[in-house]
Steps between C-alpha positions, in 0.01 A plus 500: 500500500630763254304720263651584163338767289600553140355791302587619151344835415467849629577596860241393752363622830546281805260554797556259787177398680592477867154384611555170675325267735547521877776240489707714261407848614739484790805452268738787444527584130833630368510715187501282186809514281389577144701495180331666202643520147356611167371161404500295819400528859570250774432491871709294730355285767507663840620327808292597805574423860229370732590730783145482624546131583822513698694827489797348687557206267715688244693194390193284441307729275344327208450678170157573365468577135222749462340545159340836447177548316598726213260667257681495170413731216619338179481646150529212261735241638462161656554438867648180621467431872719230642408375845719278706290192437527534120158633394501714192229754424496691175286795403495741213399858495428735789421317825537504878665200656461478879784321670383368838723390785551131561569377850634150543410256775843557648426871518171430682678286759755772559217751557364305800581758764298593815267725300438227249422250773247739649346549156472126456335467841245769420437341163434165665262657750318669216464169316362339816247781535391461138443131553235568767134556424353832607140618465452785260194613696438604861223296665244629749248255643211630709213324679222745575158493656236476230343837404750695707733609217358692202578349160619842385787477752634185341481639147659833593782337697584260217501790256733700725751216532510400135593162359750419775216430747357152536195566717279231648204559731299225666170575674358351818140530617586585861782613726438187707580290194830680443606463865399132504715430194793686654454295817560166328802335668815565299566129456146435369462764233237386250452606142207730579703678772811543284390831336446651846834388644692598186333841458698821542204674665167387645193679635466483877222656706616725782317283755718207386828691511591416860420131447706485178800657675486272804465190283786614272276492195638830371832681519580871552523729197873570482595866458141623524595808707722626217228474237295797384174309539563454873612858554176624344276295732324685779616463859200280584605243239865503606408432862254224411731312261812496720499175699743292702555129444201419722269700274449778755505868406849620589664835407833315470356216294529418130269577210314181414246616244386785275135614468323534168135555606288536813142541615266478801227294662159625386133441574261452207124511545196474274334841481179353358450274802578780741251734332234231492529439875563864589845429638762769552809465279814344642772744601714332766582170670233550766231457235585130472357448850160645406227241582320545166810362323508174696566213257548747213879534512780302333864554585846369418630216713807675640555518878703820469221668303207366702652571841646822362152625408392430859798698630419795270135484613627527858723797415828306510773427244535200270853466636415498871771275644354480850123467483448506876689829538421677172132412451219606733368192677790282387465156340161432660345807339659417164368145530144620560500742205657235277221257592239764411665559162505126436124493554459790259700332225349231285839369398875559535644377173776665299400309185120523495418817692451700179295226334249514787495877461449481125196267511336696781538256787670778693471876473842594633847370403823583683825430317810627325457770237693285251213247519202724556550775242523273192199297623267795556571634150276220377223593743258789528385706798808418708699744713857445623642687798815509708384527866538850646705378797755347263569154365789265444731555203625218278793503256634279225879482504783368281735262681793278395451125563776351716608247238871587504592183686298272272654269244367697208517206259233326705251776427638644177548820692734787552858439393666828593273616779222759472472687171695827470174657381326465838559861605404628156168314517424629851588857405287469187198387708541800731520766230228766501378390157421153637225648722266564205343148488410538868349845446303372202381209716643243258664335801366548855736666743735796498861578424737501803568869439132574580531390863602843625397733220184699435304352212234649276252328276592444136339710226171354377643427152744249650214319675263516204318173443583363846217432746491751782512369857345640814805510725704729719820378332683751280679313217531202732618697803298594813452870580797648685323525836400130486836385359672658801309252721580196287774254598720234349481170687826474695641172638351407836688383808477139610279599796256685273489207257402278794218742582379480138507121509296503821241737352464297181480169687231635730304629199506156337346326803145385418244698698219310677190455287285681758736799498488520120120501509495773761742714301297455183175581681641819654642609166162451332324699771744789460457503123120498533510784752724712277280437198187614686677806631605592148143466367361723777754766424 
């Protein structure tokens, strides 16, 4: 293809534009041969070698006619541009006529070198990538225990992540309900269990952690040790959360969960009833065995908590793994004290123990602070104490459901594994600013950072309008001297679990009618004697 340029007028300025595409930029450009006269200017076509294609093939070089883009300054003449395919363009007056290069199909075929083949491969891969569907948002699905996560957390986290976040939180009334839904056999996942199996994170109580690990209901948090949120946890948390595959605390184990709140077992009692009957206030576990409180106590139905209170009463640890060796009097002594406590309690019921307390059927309620504190806010003349000899600690944790081997289409679940925002959510929950709802008593409990730090009460203006409570808790945390005696419930050995089963089974045996009558008669006599002694004094 040849370009012919005919100009009739004054001399003109020729400025070659050597800006080319990638396929032409590798050509070597010789100097154009120009012939300029007074009234005409012509530029010959330039023959260029494709040395970039095959430098050794000197005899097979094919010519390429390159047409330069020339800005032409014309005074008053006409320009006639003849292209090889016979198109004629006419213009009058001053103008700029860009002349663009034309590459034929033959030229394109000749350009198919190794670099071009690689470019074509990359282009094809790019087209394949464009044909796929990708989410423009990052999902994060959480199943949490109801009333354990402040609403302000959700709003602040969504604001911090912007529009890219697609956040979904489902609530469950109890930890038992979450664990039960996670325990559904993988081949029988039902619609109501799908949100639990497909969630990125779920709430798990610390007392359920060992069970969830052994049953493969959750999976370890990958890379937890490298995250800032884990590094900032106290040593007590790091030891408690590191477990082996059997769910046992192991310094060489993996990190299976992250805490976001904690609390203690507490004892609530009605001050009005105690004043009316001239009873001393409750301070420690031993007060539950006082005869005047027989039939006036309700307690949660948890073997670890019930037997644990007996162990604390006897000066032992919740986590005694050999009762016969570590507890004075062994199993027989524990059995006797447990039977006495059972006679003192009107009911052991984790669901209704606070209802009985609220309507006045019982004067004392023993339960978790997460249950008791919100309930007593609606009552008057109630005191809440953490026993002086210490109590058990509970914690709510974030864990990842072990749904990686599920067919996700069956449950509409995770497609690419856990959300990449998991660590960001955990770190957000552990920030110092997140502790404010606990301190303001919006949510019962305390921030994980408060487990080994000295706390002070909030200024009165932050608690303005909130009902004051008679308690030894400081912003949800026991005093330091009592907290030092508190314990998390650690996994028990198989032998100790057998001892617990024996104690519970013996407690459930029906006592002879005559024995019940004798016990009731003796209890009444003691109460009458104490009442008379009080009146005389």
